[in-house]
Coordinates of C-alpha atoms and ligand atoms in Angstrom, one line a residue:
M1 CA -41.5 -39.1 32.3
R2 CA -39.9 -39.6 28.9
A3 CA -37.0 -37.3 29.7
W4 CA -36.5 -39.2 32.9
F5 CA -36.4 -42.5 31.0
I6 CA -33.9 -41.1 28.6
A7 CA -31.8 -39.8 31.4
V8 CA -31.7 -43.2 33.0
L9 CA -30.8 -44.8 29.7
L10 CA -28.0 -42.3 29.2
A11 CA -26.6 -42.9 32.7
L12 CA -26.7 -46.7 32.1
A13 CA -24.9 -46.3 28.8
A14 CA -22.3 -44.1 30.4
L15 CA -21.9 -46.6 33.1
C16 CA -21.5 -49.5 30.7
S17 CA -19.0 -47.7 28.4
A18 CA -17.0 -46.4 31.4
K19 CA -16.8 -49.9 32.8
A20 CA -15.9 -51.4 29.5
S21 CA -13.3 -48.7 28.7
R22 CA -12.0 -47.5 32.1
V23 CA -12.2 -43.9 30.9
L24 CA -13.6 -41.6 33.5
E25 CA -16.3 -39.3 32.3
L26 CA -15.7 -35.9 33.9
S27 CA -18.1 -33.0 34.7
D28 CA -17.5 -29.4 35.8
R29 CA -16.7 -30.8 39.3
F30 CA -13.3 -31.7 37.7
L31 CA -12.2 -28.1 38.4
D32 CA -12.2 -28.9 42.1
V33 CA -9.8 -31.9 41.8
R34 CA -7.7 -31.0 38.8
H35 CA -4.6 -30.2 40.9
E36 CA -4.8 -33.6 42.7
G37 CA -2.5 -36.2 41.2
Q38 CA -1.9 -36.8 37.5
W39 CA -4.6 -36.7 34.8
L40 CA -4.7 -37.5 31.2
V41 CA -7.8 -35.8 29.8
M42 CA -9.3 -35.8 26.3
F43 CA -11.5 -32.7 25.8
Y44 CA -14.0 -33.7 23.1
A45 CA -17.2 -32.8 21.4
P46 CA -19.8 -35.5 20.6
W47 CA -20.1 -34.4 16.9
C48 CA -16.3 -34.4 16.2
A49 CA -15.2 -37.2 13.9
Y50 CA -11.6 -37.1 15.0
C51 CA -12.8 -37.6 18.6
K52 CA -14.8 -40.7 17.6
R53 CA -11.8 -42.1 15.8
T54 CA -9.6 -41.5 18.9
E55 CA -12.1 -43.2 21.2
P56 CA -11.0 -46.8 20.9
I57 CA -7.4 -45.7 21.3
W58 CA -8.3 -43.8 24.4
A59 CA -9.9 -46.9 25.8
H60 CA -6.7 -48.8 25.2
V61 CA -4.6 -46.1 26.8
A62 CA -6.9 -46.1 29.9
Q63 CA -6.6 -49.9 30.1
A64 CA -2.8 -49.7 29.9
L65 CA -2.6 -47.0 32.6
H66 CA -5.1 -48.6 34.8
N67 CA -2.7 -49.7 37.5
T68 CA -0.6 -46.5 37.5
N69 CA -1.3 -43.2 39.3
V70 CA -2.3 -41.5 36.1
R71 CA -6.1 -41.2 35.7
V72 CA -7.4 -41.3 32.1
A73 CA -10.5 -39.3 31.5
R74 CA -12.6 -37.4 29.0
L75 CA -14.7 -34.3 29.2
D76 CA -17.6 -33.3 26.9
C77 CA -16.9 -29.7 26.1
T78 CA -20.4 -29.0 24.8
R79 CA -21.9 -30.0 28.1
F80 CA -19.3 -28.3 30.3
P81 CA -18.1 -25.2 28.3
S82 CA -16.9 -23.5 31.5
V83 CA -14.2 -26.3 32.0
A84 CA -13.3 -26.1 28.3
Q85 CA -12.8 -22.3 28.7
E86 CA -10.7 -22.8 31.8
F87 CA -8.4 -25.1 29.9
K88 CA -8.5 -22.8 26.8
I89 CA -9.6 -25.6 24.5
N90 CA -9.9 -24.4 20.9
G91 CA -10.0 -27.6 19.0
Y92 CA -11.3 -31.1 19.4
P93 CA -10.0 -33.4 20.6
T94 CA -7.4 -31.7 22.8
I95 CA -5.4 -34.0 25.0
I96 CA -3.9 -32.5 28.1
F97 CA -1.6 -34.1 30.7
I98 CA -2.1 -32.5 34.0
K99 CA 0.4 -32.9 36.8
G100 CA -0.3 -30.8 39.9
N101 CA -0.3 -27.2 38.8
D102 CA 1.3 -28.0 35.4
E103 CA -0.5 -28.7 32.2
F104 CA 1.0 -30.0 29.0
V105 CA -0.9 -30.1 25.8
Y106 CA -0.2 -33.3 23.8
N107 CA 0.7 -32.5 20.2
G108 CA 1.9 -35.9 19.0
D109 CA 0.2 -38.6 17.0
R110 CA -2.9 -40.1 18.4
S111 CA -1.6 -43.7 18.6
K112 CA -1.7 -45.8 21.7
E113 CA 2.1 -46.2 21.7
D114 CA 2.9 -42.5 21.2
I115 CA 0.5 -41.4 23.9
L116 CA 1.7 -44.0 26.4
N117 CA 5.4 -43.0 25.8
Y118 CA 4.4 -39.4 26.3
V119 CA 2.8 -40.2 29.6
L120 CA 5.8 -42.2 30.6
R121 CA 8.1 -39.2 29.9
M122 CA 5.9 -36.6 31.5
S123 CA 4.8 -38.4 34.6
G124 CA 8.3 -38.6 36.1
P125 CA 11.1 -36.1 36.6
P126 CA 12.9 -34.8 33.4
V127 CA 15.9 -36.9 34.1
Q128 CA 15.4 -40.4 35.6
L129 CA 18.0 -42.2 37.6
V130 CA 19.1 -45.6 36.4
T131 CA 20.6 -47.8 39.2
R132 CA 20.5 -51.4 38.0
P133 CA 22.5 -52.8 35.1
E134 CA 19.5 -54.7 33.8
S135 CA 17.5 -51.5 33.6
V136 CA 19.8 -50.4 30.7
D137 CA 19.0 -53.5 28.8
M138 CA 15.3 -52.8 29.3
L139 CA 15.7 -49.3 28.1
K140 CA 17.6 -50.5 25.0
S141 CA 14.8 -52.9 24.1
S142 CA 11.9 -50.6 24.8
H143 CA 13.2 -47.3 23.4
A144 CA 14.7 -46.8 19.9
L145 CA 16.3 -43.7 21.2
F146 CA 17.3 -42.2 24.6
F147 CA 19.8 -39.9 26.1
I148 CA 21.9 -40.9 29.1
Y149 CA 24.3 -38.8 31.2
V150 CA 27.2 -40.6 32.8
G151 CA 28.9 -39.1 35.8
P152 CA 28.3 -37.2 39.0
E153 CA 25.1 -35.0 39.2
S154 CA 26.9 -31.7 39.4
G155 CA 28.9 -29.3 37.3
I156 CA 28.3 -27.4 34.1
L157 CA 27.6 -30.4 31.9
W158 CA 25.0 -31.8 34.3
D159 CA 23.3 -28.5 34.8
T160 CA 22.9 -27.8 31.1
Y161 CA 21.9 -31.4 30.4
Y162 CA 19.2 -31.2 33.0
A163 CA 17.9 -27.9 31.6
A164 CA 17.8 -29.3 28.1
A165 CA 16.0 -32.4 29.3
E166 CA 13.4 -30.3 31.0
H167 CA 12.8 -28.5 27.7
F168 CA 12.7 -31.7 25.5
Q169 CA 10.9 -33.8 28.1
P170 CA 7.8 -34.1 25.9
H171 CA 9.9 -35.4 23.0
G172 CA 12.6 -37.7 24.5
F173 CA 13.7 -39.9 27.2
F174 CA 16.5 -38.7 29.5
Y175 CA 18.4 -40.7 32.1
V176 CA 21.4 -40.5 34.4
T177 CA 23.7 -43.2 35.7
G178 CA 27.1 -43.8 37.2
V179 CA 30.3 -44.8 35.5
E180 CA 30.6 -48.4 36.6
L181 CA 27.1 -49.3 35.4
A182 CA 27.5 -47.3 32.1
S183 CA 30.8 -49.0 31.2
Q184 CA 29.0 -52.3 31.1
H185 CA 26.9 -51.1 28.3
F186 CA 28.7 -48.3 26.5
E187 CA 32.2 -47.4 25.5
I188 CA 33.2 -44.7 28.1
N189 CA 36.6 -43.0 27.8
H190 CA 36.0 -40.0 30.0
T191 CA 33.3 -38.7 32.4
P192 CA 31.1 -36.8 32.7
T193 CA 29.7 -37.5 29.3
V194 CA 26.3 -37.6 27.6
I195 CA 25.4 -40.4 25.2
V196 CA 22.6 -40.8 22.8
Y197 CA 21.6 -44.4 22.3
K198 CA 20.0 -44.8 18.9
E199 CA 19.0 -48.0 17.1
E200 CA 21.6 -50.3 18.7
N201 CA 24.4 -47.7 18.4
H202 CA 25.5 -45.0 20.7
Y203 CA 27.2 -41.6 20.1
H204 CA 28.8 -39.2 22.6
F205 CA 28.2 -35.5 22.9
P206 CA 31.3 -34.3 21.1
Y207 CA 32.1 -31.5 23.5
A208 CA 31.7 -33.4 26.7
K209 CA 35.5 -33.4 27.4
A210 CA 35.9 -29.8 26.7
A211 CA 32.8 -28.7 28.6
N212 CA 34.7 -27.6 31.8
E213 CA 36.9 -25.2 29.9
M214 CA 34.1 -23.7 27.9
D215 CA 31.9 -20.7 28.6
P216 CA 28.8 -22.1 30.4
L217 CA 26.5 -20.3 27.9
Q218 CA 28.3 -22.0 25.1
V219 CA 28.0 -25.4 26.7
N220 CA 24.3 -24.8 27.1
E221 CA 24.0 -23.7 23.4
T222 CA 25.9 -26.7 22.1
I223 CA 24.2 -29.4 24.2
Y224 CA 20.8 -28.0 23.5
H225 CA 21.6 -28.0 19.8
W226 CA 23.0 -31.5 19.9
I227 CA 20.0 -32.9 21.7
N228 CA 17.7 -31.0 19.3
V229 CA 19.2 -32.7 16.3
E230 CA 20.0 -36.1 17.8
R231 CA 16.5 -36.8 19.1
F232 CA 15.3 -38.4 15.9
T233 CA 16.0 -41.9 14.7
T234 CA 17.8 -42.3 11.4
F235 CA 14.7 -43.0 9.3
P236 CA 11.5 -42.2 11.2
K237 CA 8.0 -42.2 9.9
V238 CA 7.0 -38.5 9.4
T239 CA 3.5 -37.3 10.3
R240 CA 1.8 -34.0 10.4
N241 CA 2.6 -33.8 14.1
N242 CA 6.3 -34.7 14.2
I243 CA 7.3 -32.8 11.1
H244 CA 7.2 -29.5 13.0
Q245 CA 9.7 -30.9 15.5
M246 CA 11.9 -32.1 12.7
M247 CA 11.9 -28.7 11.0
K248 CA 13.5 -27.4 14.2
T249 CA 16.7 -29.3 13.4
K250 CA 17.4 -26.7 10.7
K251 CA 18.7 -29.5 8.5
W252 CA 17.5 -30.6 5.1
L253 CA 14.7 -33.0 5.6
V254 CA 14.9 -35.8 3.0
L255 CA 11.6 -37.6 2.9
A256 CA 10.6 -40.7 0.9
V257 CA 6.9 -40.5 0.0
V258 CA 4.9 -43.7 -0.3
E259 CA 1.2 -44.4 0.1
E260 CA 0.0 -46.6 3.0
N261 CA -3.4 -48.1 3.0
K262 CA -5.7 -48.3 6.0
L263 CA -3.8 -51.4 7.3
N264 CA -0.5 -49.5 7.0
E265 CA 0.6 -51.6 4.1
V266 CA 2.7 -50.2 1.2
A267 CA 2.7 -51.5 -2.3
A268 CA 5.7 -53.6 -3.2
H269 CA 7.3 -51.3 -5.7
E270 CA 6.9 -48.3 -3.3
L271 CA 8.4 -50.4 -0.5
E272 CA 11.4 -51.2 -2.7
F273 CA 11.9 -47.5 -3.3
R274 CA 11.7 -46.7 0.4
D275 CA 14.1 -49.4 1.3
M276 CA 16.6 -48.2 -1.3
V277 CA 16.5 -44.7 0.2
E278 CA 16.9 -46.2 3.7
R279 CA 19.9 -48.4 2.7
V280 CA 21.7 -45.5 1.1
I281 CA 21.4 -43.3 4.2
R282 CA 22.2 -46.0 6.7
K283 CA 25.3 -46.8 4.7
N284 CA 26.4 -43.2 4.5
R285 CA 25.5 -41.9 7.9
K286 CA 28.8 -40.1 8.4
K287 CA 28.5 -38.3 5.1
Y288 CA 24.9 -37.1 5.5
H289 CA 24.2 -36.9 9.2
D290 CA 25.4 -33.4 9.9
R291 CA 23.3 -31.8 7.1
F292 CA 20.4 -34.1 6.4
Q293 CA 17.6 -35.6 8.5
F294 CA 15.9 -38.5 6.7
G295 CA 12.5 -39.9 7.1
W296 CA 9.5 -41.3 5.2
I297 CA 5.9 -40.3 4.7
G298 CA 3.1 -42.8 4.5
D299 CA 0.3 -40.3 3.9
P300 CA 0.9 -38.5 0.5
D301 CA -1.5 -35.7 1.7
I302 CA 1.4 -34.4 3.8
A303 CA 3.6 -34.3 0.8
H304 CA 0.8 -32.5 -1.2
S305 CA 0.6 -29.9 1.5
I306 CA 4.4 -29.3 1.2
V307 CA 4.6 -29.1 -2.6
M308 CA 1.1 -27.6 -2.8
D309 CA 0.3 -29.9 -5.7
A310 CA -0.4 -33.6 -6.4
L311 CA 2.7 -35.7 -6.2
P312 CA 2.8 -39.3 -7.6
T313 CA 4.1 -42.0 -5.3
P314 CA 6.7 -43.2 -4.6
H315 CA 8.6 -39.9 -4.6
I316 CA 11.3 -38.0 -2.7
I317 CA 11.2 -34.5 -1.5
V318 CA 13.8 -32.4 0.3
I319 CA 12.8 -29.6 2.5
N320 CA 15.1 -26.8 3.5
S321 CA 13.9 -26.3 7.1
T322 CA 15.3 -22.8 7.4
T323 CA 13.6 -21.4 4.3
Q324 CA 10.8 -24.0 3.9
E325 CA 11.8 -24.2 0.2
H326 CA 11.7 -27.7 -1.3
H327 CA 13.5 -29.7 -4.0
I328 CA 12.3 -32.7 -6.0
P329 CA 14.4 -34.7 -8.3
E330 CA 14.0 -34.2 -12.0
D331 CA 14.1 -37.9 -13.0
D332 CA 11.4 -40.4 -12.4
P333 CA 11.9 -41.6 -8.8
L334 CA 11.0 -45.2 -9.7
Q335 CA 14.1 -45.2 -12.0
M336 CA 16.3 -43.7 -9.3
T337 CA 19.5 -45.5 -8.4
P338 CA 21.5 -45.0 -5.2
Q339 CA 24.0 -43.2 -7.4
A340 CA 21.3 -40.8 -8.7
L341 CA 20.2 -40.2 -5.1
H342 CA 23.7 -39.2 -4.1
L343 CA 23.9 -36.8 -7.0
F344 CA 20.6 -35.3 -6.1
L345 CA 21.5 -34.8 -2.5
E346 CA 24.8 -33.3 -3.6
S347 CA 23.0 -30.8 -5.8
V348 CA 20.8 -29.9 -2.9
H349 CA 23.8 -29.3 -0.7
K350 CA 25.6 -27.3 -3.3
Q351 CA 22.3 -25.4 -3.8
T352 CA 22.2 -26.1 -7.5
A353 CA 19.0 -28.1 -7.3
T354 CA 15.9 -26.3 -8.5
I355 CA 14.1 -24.5 -5.7
Y356 CA 10.3 -24.6 -5.2
G357 CA 8.0 -23.1 -2.6
G358 CA 9.5 -21.3 0.3
N359 CA 8.1 -19.0 2.9
S360 CA 7.6 -15.8 0.9
Y361 CA 4.5 -13.7 1.2
L362 CA 2.9 -15.1 -2.0
V363 CA 3.7 -18.7 -1.2
R364 CA 2.3 -18.3 2.3
I365 CA -1.0 -17.0 0.9
Y366 CA -1.1 -19.8 -1.6
R367 CA -0.3 -22.4 1.2
A368 CA -3.1 -21.0 3.4
Y369 CA -5.5 -21.2 0.5
F370 CA -4.4 -24.8 -0.3
E371 CA -4.7 -25.8 3.3
A372 CA -8.1 -24.2 3.7
K373 CA -9.4 -25.9 0.6
K374 CA -8.1 -29.2 1.8
S375 CA -9.6 -28.9 5.3
L376 CA -12.9 -27.8 3.9
K377 CA -12.8 -30.9 1.7
D378 CA -12.0 -33.1 4.7
M379 CA -14.7 -31.5 6.7
W380 CA -17.2 -32.1 3.9
R381 CA -16.2 -35.7 3.7
G382 CA -16.6 -36.1 7.5
N383 CA -19.9 -34.2 7.9
P384 CA -21.5 -32.6 4.8
V385 CA -24.5 -31.3 6.5
L386 CA -22.7 -29.5 9.2
T387 CA -20.2 -28.1 6.7
S388 CA -22.9 -26.7 4.5
V389 CA -24.6 -25.1 7.5
L390 CA -21.4 -23.7 8.9
F391 CA -20.1 -22.3 5.6
G392 CA -23.2 -22.1 3.5
L393 CA -25.1 -19.7 5.7
P394 CA -22.4 -17.1 6.4
L395 CA -21.2 -17.3 2.8
G396 CA -24.8 -16.7 1.7
F397 CA -25.1 -13.6 3.9
L398 CA -21.7 -12.4 3.0
S399 CA -22.4 -12.6 -0.7
L400 CA -25.7 -10.8 -0.1
I401 CA -23.9 -8.0 1.7
L402 CA -21.0 -7.9 -0.8
Y403 CA -23.5 -7.8 -3.6
S404 CA -25.4 -4.9 -2.1
I405 CA -22.2 -3.0 -1.5
F406 CA -20.4 -3.7 -4.8
C407 CA -23.1 -4.4 -7.2
G408 CA -22.5 -1.2 -9.0
D409 CA -18.8 -2.0 -9.5
C410 CA -19.2 -5.6 -10.3
L411 CA -20.3 -5.0 -13.9
D412 CA -17.4 -2.9 -15.0
A413 CA -14.5 -4.5 -13.0
P414 CA -13.8 -8.0 -14.1
E415 CA -12.0 -10.0 -11.4
E416 CA -9.1 -11.4 -13.5
D417 CA -7.9 -8.0 -14.4
E418 CA -7.5 -7.1 -10.8
D419 CA -5.7 -10.3 -9.9
E420 CA -3.1 -9.9 -12.5
S421 CA -2.1 -6.3 -12.2
H422 CA -2.5 -6.1 -8.4
E423 CA -3.8 -2.7 -8.7
K424 CA -7.3 -1.5 -9.2
K425 CA -8.0 0.3 -12.5
E426 CA -10.7 2.7 -11.7
Ligands
NAG501 C1 20.2 -22.6 26.8 O1 20.1 -22.6 25.4 C2 18.8 -22.6 24.9 C3 18.8 -22.7 23.4 O2 19.5 -21.7 22.8 C4 18.0 -21.4 25.4 O3 16.7 -21.4 25.0 C5 18.1 -21.3 26.9 O4 17.5 -20.1 27.4 C6 19.5 -21.4 27.4 N1 19.6 -21.4 28.8 C7 20.4 -20.7 29.6 C8 20.4 -20.8 31.0 O5 21.2 -19.9 29.0
NAG502 C1 18.5 -23.4 3.1 O1 18.6 -22.3 2.3 C2 19.4 -21.3 2.9 C3 19.3 -20.0 2.0 O2 19.5 -20.4 0.6 C4 20.8 -21.8 3.0 O3 21.7 -20.8 3.6 C5 20.9 -23.0 3.9 O4 22.2 -23.6 3.9 C6 19.9 -24.1 3.3 N1 19.9 -25.3 4.0 C7 19.5 -25.5 5.3 C8 19.5 -26.9 5.8 O5 19.1 -24.6 6.0

């Protein structure tokens, strides 16, 4: 009787929340309909704190996509583990966009805007056709950055552009249009060409003219590389999610580090510093663009993970995306002038700046240790009871086992000795 009552209550609650939020609650019957149409599904677990934090955003996403053919849903993996297994879920929440037989795991930031842009990109073909002049104005006002191919949809440049667009579809907007329409909005001297529109400016793919005389493989390489490095705005906000994409540019990442509070506000003196960096790079785009990608970090934790130490804010770090080494200026960043910033970047480029970190074996171990410690700390903050059960019990057993194995040696082999000499003195 009581179980029945609770079941009714739960069903009612589910009904209410579903109605209020337009998010469909899925069960294992989802496996029968997964190939039908387009789905955006959050795989969650009721105990996961990140899932709870994503819930209100998810409701907004569902509301925004209500009149489209993308169905927004969620699935409780603790109740339907078979579905979770089918989709190879190994972390919560996992967001997957499902289109027919294709599945795309979302790796971006869990903000409404980013998720909606992702759906907008993934739900259509990789390259979308623009046929009306006013559409270009709309694109310019709604996207800070997009790529557009101008010319007939055939030939080597088109084929390679299309292939690159397919690859970068999760990360960028790609369009195609004709010459007449394009000339109303962009400076066109020859076709076919590819343009990147970026923050009210536009830039041509430098090898568009020569493409027909080049080796197709080389055209593919160059356009792929060009799109890879041009797909970032001049001074984007850098998060744990997009930093991996930015590392793929193989440029130096120059990141201004400030601290945002929960309302995304930054203290005045930190803001001043960030603006100074931004002004310098916008003014000197030509000088720095080929070698440096700039950005700013609002969460100092990210910077801590990179330098593996506490870093006061505001600060500036430069990461070599090939070697993962980093540089920080020697002077106090608050006293930094534009001139000092130029000199610092120059020393990075000439490779005379002091190098920290990197990707060597020892650094990797230390980084893993640092990250593990940090996630344990976060987990503890989120759910102390669960953390102690998860780690306390096995650790207890482990120490018992280790003790019983090694207790004879423990007494005569002090730990520090071993660490320093890296060889065991028997
Ligand atoms: C084009 O270049 C990219 C990047 O180097 C590569 O991954 C892809 O396989 C190439 N495609 C063709 C058809 O060669
Ligand atoms: C990173 O370091 C390597 C090795 O020192 C160097 O060759 C490269 O130019 C540096 N910069 C970038 C952006 O990769």
